[in-house]
Coordinates of N, CA and C in Angstrom, one line a residue:
X8 N 10.0 46.8 102.2 CA 9.0 46.7 102.8 C 8.9 46.5 104.0
X9 N 8.3 47.5 104.9 CA 8.4 47.7 106.7 C 8.6 46.1 106.9
X10 N 9.1 45.8 107.9 CA 9.0 45.1 108.7 C 7.8 44.5 109.2
X11 N 8.0 43.0 109.6 CA 6.6 42.9 110.4 C 6.5 41.9 111.4
X12 N 6.3 41.8 112.7 CA 6.3 40.6 113.3 C 5.1 40.4 113.9
X13 N 5.3 39.1 114.4 CA 3.9 38.1 115.3 C 2.2 38.8 114.9
X14 N 2.6 40.0 115.7 CA 1.7 41.1 116.2 C 1.1 41.4 115.1
X15 N 1.6 41.7 114.0 CA 1.4 42.5 112.8 C 0.6 42.2 111.6
X16 N 1.1 40.3 111.2 CA 0.6 39.4 110.5 C -0.8 38.7 111.5
X17 N -0.9 38.7 112.4 CA -2.4 38.8 113.8 C -2.9 40.0 113.1
X18 N -2.7 41.3 112.8 CA -3.8 41.9 112.7 C -4.2 41.9 111.5
X19 N -3.7 41.0 110.3 CA -4.2 41.5 109.1 C -5.1 39.9 109.2
X20 N -4.4 39.6 109.5 CA -5.3 37.9 109.9 C -6.5 37.4 110.4
X21 N -6.7 38.6 111.1 CA -8.1 38.9 112.1 C -8.3 39.8 111.4
X22 N -7.7 40.7 110.4 CA -9.0 42.1 109.8 C -9.3 40.7 108.4
X23 N -8.6 40.0 107.7 CA -9.6 38.5 107.1 C -10.4 38.1 107.5
X24 N -10.4 38.1 109.3 CA -11.6 37.3 109.4 C -12.3 38.2 109.6
X25 N -12.5 39.3 110.3 CA -14.1 40.4 110.3 C -14.5 40.7 109.3
X26 N -13.5 40.6 108.5 CA -14.2 41.4 107.1 C -14.5 40.1 105.5
X27 N -14.8 38.8 106.8 CA -15.4 37.9 105.8 C -14.7 37.7 104.8
X28 N -13.4 37.7 104.7 CA -12.6 36.9 104.1 C -12.6 35.6 104.2
X29 N -12.3 35.3 105.1 CA -12.2 34.1 106.0 C -13.8 34.1 107.1
X30 N -14.6 32.4 106.7 CA -15.0 33.0 107.2 C -15.7 31.5 108.9
X31 N -16.5 30.9 109.6 CA -16.1 30.0 110.4 C -16.3 28.9 110.1
X32 N -15.4 27.9 110.5 CA -15.1 26.7 110.1 C -14.3 26.6 108.5
X33 N -14.0 27.9 109.1 CA -12.9 27.9 107.2 C -11.2 27.4 107.6
X34 N -10.8 26.6 106.9 CA -9.2 26.3 107.0 C -8.4 27.4 106.4
X35 N -7.8 28.1 107.3 CA -6.9 28.7 107.4 C -5.6 27.9 105.5
X36 N -5.1 28.8 104.7 CA -4.0 28.2 104.0 C -3.2 27.1 105.0
X37 N -2.0 26.6 104.2 CA -1.2 26.3 105.4 C 0.0 26.6 105.5
X38 N 0.9 26.7 106.8 CA 1.7 27.6 107.5 C 2.8 28.0 106.6
X39 N 3.1 26.9 105.9 CA 4.0 27.3 104.7 C 3.4 28.6 103.9
X40 N 2.6 28.0 103.3 CA 1.8 29.4 102.7 C 1.9 30.7 102.8
X41 N 1.2 30.5 104.2 CA 0.8 31.6 105.0 C 1.6 32.7 105.1
X42 N 3.0 31.4 105.7 CA 4.5 32.6 105.7 C 5.2 33.1 104.7
X43 N 5.1 32.3 103.9 CA 5.3 32.7 102.2 C 4.6 34.2 101.9
X44 N 3.1 34.0 101.9 CA 2.9 35.4 101.5 C 3.0 37.0 102.8
X45 N 3.5 36.1 103.8 CA 3.2 37.6 104.9 C 4.8 38.0 104.9
X46 N 5.2 37.1 104.2 CA 7.2 37.4 104.5 C 7.8 37.2 105.7
X47 N 7.1 36.2 106.2 CA 8.4 36.0 106.9 C 8.3 34.6 107.6
X48 N 8.8 34.6 109.4 CA 9.0 33.3 109.4 C 8.1 32.2 109.6
X49 N 8.4 30.8 109.3 CA 7.3 30.1 110.3 C 7.1 30.6 111.7
X50 N 7.6 30.9 112.4 CA 8.0 30.5 114.1 C 7.3 31.9 114.0
X51 N 7.8 32.8 113.7 CA 6.7 34.4 113.7 C 5.3 34.1 113.5
X52 N 5.1 33.4 112.0 CA 3.8 32.8 111.6 C 2.9 32.5 112.9
X53 N 3.6 31.6 113.6 CA 3.0 30.5 114.6 C 2.6 31.4 116.1
X54 N 3.6 31.8 116.1 CA 3.3 32.9 117.2 C 1.8 34.3 117.1
X55 N 1.3 34.1 115.9 CA 0.4 35.6 115.4 C -0.7 34.5 115.4
X56 N -0.8 33.1 114.8 CA -1.3 32.2 115.1 C -2.1 32.2 116.9
X57 N -1.2 31.5 117.6 CA -1.3 31.0 118.5 C -2.3 32.9 119.1
X58 N -1.6 33.6 119.3 CA -2.6 35.2 119.5 C -3.7 34.9 119.3
X59 N -4.4 34.8 117.9 CA -5.5 34.7 117.4 C -6.7 33.8 117.8
X60 N -5.8 32.1 118.1 CA -6.3 31.3 119.0 C -7.0 31.5 120.7
X61 N -6.0 32.5 121.0 CA -6.0 33.1 122.6 C -7.4 33.8 122.9
X62 N -7.6 34.6 121.6 CA -8.3 35.4 121.7 C -10.2 35.3 121.0
X63 N -9.7 33.9 120.7 CA -10.9 32.7 120.3 C -11.7 33.1 118.8
X64 N -10.7 33.5 117.9 CA -11.2 34.0 116.7 C -10.7 32.5 115.8
X65 N -9.6 31.6 116.4 CA -8.7 30.2 115.8 C -8.8 29.0 116.8
X66 N -8.7 27.8 116.4 CA -8.8 26.6 116.7 C -7.5 26.3 115.8
X67 N -6.1 25.6 116.1 CA -5.0 25.2 115.7 C -5.9 23.4 115.9
X68 N -5.4 22.4 115.1 CA -5.7 21.9 115.6 C -4.1 21.0 114.7
X69 N -3.3 20.1 115.5 CA -2.5 19.9 115.5 C -2.1 18.6 114.0
X70 N -1.5 18.8 113.0 CA -1.6 17.7 112.0 C -2.8 18.4 111.6
X71 N -3.6 18.8 111.4 CA -5.1 19.5 109.9 C -4.7 21.2 110.3
X72 N -4.5 22.0 111.1 CA -4.4 23.4 110.2 C -5.0 23.8 111.5
X73 N -5.4 25.3 111.1 CA -5.9 26.5 111.7 C -7.2 26.8 111.2
X74 N -8.4 26.8 112.5 CA -10.2 26.6 111.9 C -10.9 27.9 112.2
X75 N -11.2 28.6 111.5 CA -11.9 30.3 112.1 C -13.2 29.4 112.8
X76 N -13.2 30.3 114.3 CA -13.7 29.9 114.8 C -14.6 31.2 116.0
X77 N -14.5 31.9 115.3 CA -14.8 33.6 115.7 C -14.6 34.2 114.8
X78 N -15.9 35.4 115.0 CA -15.9 36.4 113.8 C -17.1 37.3 114.6
X79 N -16.4 38.2 113.3 CA -17.5 39.9 113.3 C -16.3 40.8 114.8
X80 N -16.8 40.2 116.2 CA -16.1 41.5 116.9 C -14.8 41.7 117.6
X81 N -13.9 41.0 116.7 CA -12.9 40.7 117.0 C -11.5 41.6 116.2
X82 N -12.8 43.0 115.7 CA -11.6 44.0 115.5 C -10.9 44.8 115.9
X83 N -10.1 45.3 115.7 CA -9.1 46.2 116.4 C -10.1 46.9 117.6
X84 N -9.5 47.4 118.7 CA -10.3 48.2 119.3 C -9.8 49.7 119.0
X85 N -10.7 50.8 118.9 CA -10.0 52.3 118.7 C -9.4 52.6 118.9
X86 N -9.7 52.5 120.2 CA -8.2 52.9 121.3 C -6.9 52.2 121.3
X87 N -6.6 51.2 120.9 CA -5.2 50.5 120.1 C -5.1 51.3 118.9
X88 N -6.2 51.3 117.8 CA -5.8 51.8 116.3 C -5.2 53.1 116.5
X89 N -5.9 53.9 117.1 CA -6.1 54.9 117.2 C -4.3 55.9 117.9
X90 N -3.9 54.5 118.9 CA -2.4 55.2 120.0 C -1.3 55.6 119.4
X91 N -1.2 56.6 120.3 CA 0.3 57.2 119.3 C 1.7 56.2 120.4
X92 N 2.6 56.3 119.4 CA 3.4 55.8 120.3 C 3.6 56.1 121.8
X93 N 3.9 57.2 121.9 CA 4.3 57.7 123.3 C 2.6 57.6 124.4
X94 N 1.8 57.1 123.9 CA 0.4 56.7 124.5 C 1.0 55.4 124.8
X95 N 1.7 54.2 124.0 CA 2.1 53.3 124.3 C 3.0 52.9 125.2
X96 N 4.0 53.6 125.2 CA 5.0 54.1 126.6 C 4.4 53.9 128.1
X97 N 3.4 55.4 128.3 CA 2.9 55.1 128.8 C 2.1 54.4 129.8
X98 N 1.1 53.6 128.6 CA 1.0 51.8 128.9 C 1.4 51.6 129.2
X99 N 2.6 51.5 129.1 CA 3.8 49.9 129.3 C 4.1 50.6 130.7
X100 N 4.9 52.0 131.3 CA 5.0 52.4 132.6 C 4.0 51.8 133.5
X101 N 2.6 52.3 132.7 CA 1.6 51.6 134.2 C 1.8 50.1 134.3
X102 N 2.0 49.6 133.3 CA 2.0 48.1 133.7 C 3.2 47.4 134.0
X103 N 4.2 47.0 132.8 CA 5.4 46.4 132.9 C 6.6 46.6 134.3
X104 N 6.6 47.8 135.1 CA 7.3 47.8 137.0 C 7.0 46.4 137.4
X105 N 5.1 46.5 137.0 CA 5.0 45.5 137.9 C 4.5 43.9 137.3
X106 N 4.6 43.9 136.6 CA 4.9 42.7 136.0 C 6.0 42.0 136.1
X107 N 6.6 42.8 136.3 CA 8.3 42.9 136.9 C 8.1 41.4 138.1
X108 N 7.7 42.5 139.1 CA 7.7 42.1 140.7 C 6.8 40.8 140.3
X109 N 5.6 40.5 139.3 CA 5.0 39.2 139.5 C 5.5 38.0 138.7
X110 N 6.6 38.2 137.6 CA 7.3 37.6 137.2 C 7.9 36.9 137.8
X111 N 9.1 37.8 139.3 CA 9.9 37.2 140.1 C 9.4 36.3 141.3
X112 N 7.4 36.6 141.4 CA 6.8 35.9 142.3 C 6.4 34.6 141.7
X113 N 6.6 34.8 139.8 CA 5.7 33.2 139.6 C 6.3 32.7 138.5
X114 N 7.3 33.6 137.9 CA 8.2 33.1 136.8 C 8.8 31.6 137.3
X115 N 9.5 30.9 136.5 CA 9.4 29.6 136.4 C 11.2 29.4 135.7
X116 N 11.9 28.5 136.4 CA 13.1 28.5 135.2 C 12.7 28.1 133.5
X117 N 12.2 27.8 133.5 CA 12.0 27.9 131.8 C 11.9 29.3 131.0
X118 N 10.8 30.2 132.1 CA 10.7 31.5 131.4 C 12.0 32.5 131.6
X119 N 12.5 32.3 132.1 CA 13.8 32.7 132.2 C 15.2 32.3 131.2
X120 N 14.9 31.2 131.2 CA 15.9 30.1 130.0 C 15.4 31.0 128.7
X121 N 13.7 30.9 128.6 CA 13.6 31.6 127.4 C 13.6 33.2 127.0
X122 N 14.0 33.7 128.6 CA 13.9 35.1 127.7 C 16.0 35.0 128.2
X123 N 16.1 34.8 128.3 CA 17.9 34.1 127.8 C 17.9 34.0 126.4
X124 N 17.4 33.3 126.0 CA 17.4 33.3 124.6 C 17.2 34.5 123.7
X125 N 16.2 34.9 124.3 CA 15.6 36.5 123.7 C 16.7 37.7 123.7
X126 N 17.5 37.0 125.2 CA 18.7 38.4 125.3 C 19.9 38.3 124.4
X127 N 19.9 36.8 123.8 CA 21.1 36.4 123.5 C 20.9 37.0 121.6
X128 N 19.5 36.4 121.2 CA 19.2 37.1 119.6 C 19.2 38.4 119.8
X129 N 18.8 39.0 120.8 CA 19.0 40.6 120.7 C 20.6 41.1 120.7
X130 N 21.2 40.1 121.4 CA 22.3 40.9 121.4 C 23.1 40.6 120.2
X131 N 23.0 39.7 119.3 CA 23.6 39.3 118.3 C 22.5 39.8 116.8
X132 N 21.4 41.4 117.2 CA 20.8 41.5 116.0 C 21.6 43.3 116.6
X133 N 22.1 43.7 116.1 CA 23.0 44.7 116.6 C 22.7 45.9 115.7
X134 N 23.3 44.8 114.6 CA 23.4 45.6 112.9 C 21.6 45.8 112.1
X135 N 21.5 44.9 113.0 CA 19.5 44.1 112.2 C 18.7 45.0 112.6
X136 N 18.0 46.0 112.9 CA 16.5 46.3 113.5 C 15.5 45.6 113.6
X137 N 15.1 44.8 112.6 CA 14.2 44.2 112.0 C 14.0 42.5 113.1
X138 N 15.5 42.3 113.3 CA 15.0 41.0 114.1 C 15.5 41.8 115.3
X139 N 16.2 42.7 116.0 CA 16.2 42.5 117.4 C 14.6 43.4 117.9
X140 N 13.7 43.8 116.4 CA 12.8 44.4 117.0 C 11.7 42.7 117.1
X141 N 11.7 42.4 116.5 CA 11.2 40.4 116.5 C 11.3 40.6 117.8
X142 N 12.8 40.3 118.6 CA 12.8 39.4 119.8 C 12.8 40.5 120.8
X143 N 12.5 41.6 121.0 CA 12.3 42.0 122.3 C 10.7 42.8 122.2
X144 N 9.8 42.3 121.0 CA 8.8 42.4 121.4 C 8.1 40.4 121.7
X145 N 8.5 39.9 121.7 CA 8.8 38.5 122.3 C 9.5 38.7 123.9
X146 N 10.6 39.1 123.8 CA 11.1 39.3 125.4 C 9.7 39.7 126.2
X147 N 9.4 40.9 125.9 CA 8.2 41.6 126.3 C 7.1 40.7 127.1
X148 N 6.6 40.0 125.9 CA 5.5 38.5 125.9 C 6.2 37.6 127.0
X149 N 7.4 37.0 126.5 CA 7.1 36.5 127.4 C 7.3 37.0 129.6
X150 N 8.1 38.0 129.4 CA 7.9 38.8 130.6 C 6.2 38.5 131.1
X151 N 5.3 39.5 130.5 CA 3.8 38.9 131.0 C 3.6 37.1 131.1
X152 N 3.6 36.9 130.0 CA 3.6 35.2 130.2 C 3.8 34.3 131.6
X153 N 5.0 34.7 132.2 CA 5.6 34.4 133.3 C 4.9 34.9 135.0
X154 N 4.0 35.7 134.3 CA 3.6 36.2 135.8 C 2.7 34.9 135.8
X155 N 1.8 34.1 135.2 CA 0.2 33.2 134.7 C -0.3 33.7 135.2
X156 N -0.9 35.3 134.3 CA -1.8 36.4 135.1 C -2.3 36.4 133.0
X157 N -3.7 36.1 133.2 CA -3.5 35.8 131.5 C -4.5 37.0 131.0
X158 N -5.3 38.1 131.8 CA -5.7 40.1 131.7 C -4.5 40.6 131.1
X159 N -2.9 40.5 132.1 CA -1.9 41.2 132.0 C -1.4 40.6 130.3
X160 N -1.4 39.2 129.9 CA -1.1 38.9 128.7 C -2.1 38.8 128.1
X161 N -3.2 39.3 128.3 CA -4.1 39.5 126.6 C -3.7 41.6 126.7
X162 N -3.4 42.1 127.9 CA -3.7 43.4 127.9 C -1.6 43.4 127.3
X163 N -0.7 42.3 127.6 CA 0.5 43.2 126.2 C 0.7 42.6 125.6
X164 N -0.9 42.1 125.0 CA -0.9 41.6 123.4 C -1.9 43.0 122.4
X165 N -2.7 43.6 123.3 CA -3.0 44.9 122.7 C -1.7 45.5 122.5
X166 N -0.7 45.6 123.8 CA -0.1 47.0 123.5 C 0.7 46.5 122.6
X167 N 1.2 44.8 121.6 CA 1.6 45.0 120.6 C 1.4 44.7 119.4
X168 N -0.3 44.5 119.6 CA -0.4 45.4 118.3 C -0.1 46.6 118.3
X169 N -0.3 47.5 119.1 CA -0.3 49.2 118.6 C 1.2 48.9 118.0
X170 N 2.1 48.2 118.6 CA 3.8 48.6 117.9 C 3.6 47.9 116.8
X171 N 2.6 47.2 116.0 CA 2.9 46.8 114.5 C 2.1 47.6 113.9
X172 N 1.6 48.6 114.3 CA 1.0 49.9 113.7 C 1.6 51.1 113.0
X173 N 1.3 51.6 111.3 CA 2.0 52.2 110.5 C 3.4 52.9 111.6
X174 N 2.2 53.8 112.3 CA 3.3 55.1 113.3 C 4.6 54.6 114.1
X175 N 3.5 53.1 115.0 CA 4.6 53.0 115.5 C 5.9 52.1 114.4
X176 N 5.5 51.5 113.5 CA 6.9 51.4 112.6 C 7.8 52.2 111.8
X177 N 6.7 53.5 111.7 CA 7.9 54.4 111.4 C 8.4 55.0 112.7
X178 N 8.4 55.0 113.6 CA 9.2 55.7 114.5 C 10.2 54.9 115.2
X179 N 9.8 53.7 115.4 CA 11.7 52.1 115.6 C 12.3 52.9 114.3
X180 N 11.7 52.9 113.2 CA 12.9 53.0 112.2 C 13.6 54.2 112.0
X181 N 12.9 55.2 113.0 CA 14.1 56.2 113.3 C 14.9 56.5 114.5
X182 N 14.4 55.7 115.2 CA 15.1 55.2 117.0 C 15.9 54.1 117.4
X183 N 15.9 53.1 115.9 CA 16.9 51.9 116.8 C 17.9 51.9 115.5
X184 N 18.5 52.5 116.2 CA 19.8 52.0 115.4 C 21.0 51.4 115.9
X185 N 22.2 51.1 115.8 CA 23.4 50.4 116.9 C 23.7 50.8 117.9
X186 N 24.0 52.1 118.1 CA 23.8 52.3 119.7 C 23.0 52.3 120.8
X187 N 22.0 52.8 120.3 CA 20.5 52.2 120.9 C 20.6 51.1 121.1
X188 N 20.3 50.2 120.2 CA 20.0 48.6 120.2 C 20.9 48.0 121.1
X189 N 22.3 48.4 121.6 CA 23.4 48.2 122.7 C 23.1 48.4 124.0
X190 N 22.3 50.0 123.8 CA 21.8 50.4 125.6 C 20.7 49.4 125.8
X191 N 19.4 49.1 124.9 CA 18.7 48.4 125.4 C 19.0 47.0 125.4
X192 N 20.0 46.3 125.1 CA 19.8 44.8 125.9 C 21.0 44.8 126.8
X193 N 21.7 46.0 127.0 CA 22.2 46.2 129.0 C 21.2 46.3 129.6
X194 N 20.1 47.0 128.7 CA 19.0 47.4 130.0 C 18.2 45.6 129.5
X195 N 18.1 45.1 128.7 CA 17.2 43.9 129.1 C 18.1 42.4 130.1
X196 N 19.3 42.8 130.0 CA 20.4 41.7 130.8 C 19.9 42.4 132.4
X197 N 19.7 43.7 132.7 CA 19.3 43.8 133.9 C 18.3 43.7 134.8
X198 N 17.0 43.7 133.5 CA 15.6 43.8 134.1 C 16.0 42.4 133.9
X199 N 16.7 40.8 133.3 CA 16.8 39.6 133.6 C 17.4 38.7 134.8
X200 N 18.9 39.8 135.5 CA 19.8 39.3 136.0 C 18.5 39.9 137.4
X201 N 17.4 40.9 137.2 CA 17.3 40.8 139.3 C 16.1 39.8 138.4
X202 N 15.1 39.7 137.6 CA 14.1 38.5 137.7 C 15.1 36.9 138.5
X203 N 16.2 36.8 138.0 CA 16.7 35.3 138.2 C 17.3 35.4 139.8
X204 N 17.7 36.8 140.2 CA 18.2 36.8 141.5 C 16.9 37.0 142.9
X205 N 15.4 36.8 142.3 CA 14.3 37.0 142.8 C 14.5 38.7 143.5
X206 N 14.4 39.4 142.6 CA 14.8 40.7 143.6 C 13.2 41.6 143.0
X207 N 12.2 41.7 143.3 CA 10.9 42.1 143.1 C 11.2 44.1 142.3
X208 N 11.8 44.3 143.3 CA 12.0 46.0 143.3 C 12.6 46.6 142.0
X209 N 13.8 46.1 142.5 CA 15.4 45.9 141.6 C 14.9 45.8 140.0
X210 N 14.0 44.8 139.9 CA 13.5 44.1 138.4 C 12.3 45.5 138.3
X211 N 11.8 46.2 138.7 CA 10.7 47.0 138.9 C 11.3 48.5 138.1
X212 N 12.4 48.7 139.2 CA 13.0 50.0 138.8 C 14.0 49.8 137.7
X213 N 14.8 48.4 137.4 CA 15.5 48.4 135.9 C 14.3 48.7 134.7
X214 N 13.3 47.9 135.0 CA 12.1 48.2 133.3 C 12.1 49.4 133.7
X215 N 11.7 50.3 134.9 CA 11.1 51.6 134.9 C 12.4 52.9 133.6
X216 N 14.1 52.2 134.5 CA 14.8 53.0 133.5 C 14.8 52.7 132.4
X217 N 14.6 51.2 131.2 CA 14.1 51.2 130.3 C 13.3 51.6 129.8
X218 N 12.0 52.1 130.1 CA 10.9 52.7 129.8 C 11.2 53.8 129.7
X219 N 12.2 54.5 130.9 CA 12.0 56.1 130.6 C 13.1 56.6 129.2
X220 N 14.1 55.4 129.1 CA 15.0 54.9 127.9 C 14.1 55.3 126.4
X221 N 13.1 54.8 126.0 CA 12.4 54.2 125.2 C 11.5 55.6 125.0
X222 N 11.0 56.3 125.8 CA 10.1 57.1 125.7 C 11.4 58.2 125.4
X223 N 12.6 59.2 126.3 CA 13.4 59.6 125.7 C 13.6 59.8 124.3
X224 N 13.5 58.2 123.7 CA 14.1 58.0 122.2 C 12.9 58.5 121.8
X225 N 11.9 58.4 121.9 CA 10.7 58.6 120.6 C 10.5 60.1 120.8
X226 N 10.4 60.6 122.0 CA 10.5 62.5 122.2 C 10.8 62.9 121.4
X227 N 13.0 62.2 122.1 CA 13.7 63.1 120.6 C 12.8 63.0 118.6
X228 N 12.5 61.9 118.3 CA 12.3 61.4 117.0 C 11.4 62.2 116.6
X229 N 10.4 62.2 117.5 CA 9.3 63.1 117.1 C 9.6 64.8 116.7
X230 N 10.4 65.2 117.8 CA 10.3 66.1 117.6 C 11.5 66.4 116.3
X231 N 11.7 65.5 115.7 CA 12.9 66.2 114.4 C 11.9 66.0 112.9

């Protein structure tokens, strides 16, 4: 079975809401049951539910569960559903270098500590592409969150939705080997070090290097 991250789980739950499987005011199954049904960890499910709550589809009530609050018009946009992996990289080129600059301006110690934890998680996942991919997605989400810009956070979540679709998953499986993961880990560290030293242009430049590496890897995989 293909690996699943929080965005791919959110896609499936969103689809169940928009097709009427879950209706307004319905309570979703318990977190443990949902996590088991999707074959993911509880924290991955939690991230998916929080994403849907930000979209206005769910309300999470502590001690009670997740309840459907939205319907109908929250399906995956056609531009997202049909986006190719290289389109994703180009969109990230347009956004993430400036996200780095804003993260330098608005990021707090706890943001950088969260990214530190995710770097360590990625660095311990050299031989586990599934674990690396989940931590990689979380790192870029944490970077966007550090901007304190809700529109940019939402846009990165849409990009992460693309990363959960079949074509992207196939390409990641073709490109994520131990050597590539090692290279990405060095680049993530470089980005985080620039953020912590409050160097916006250096952080943006490091992000461009990272995205260029990803683009070259995807281009080579597409040619095979």
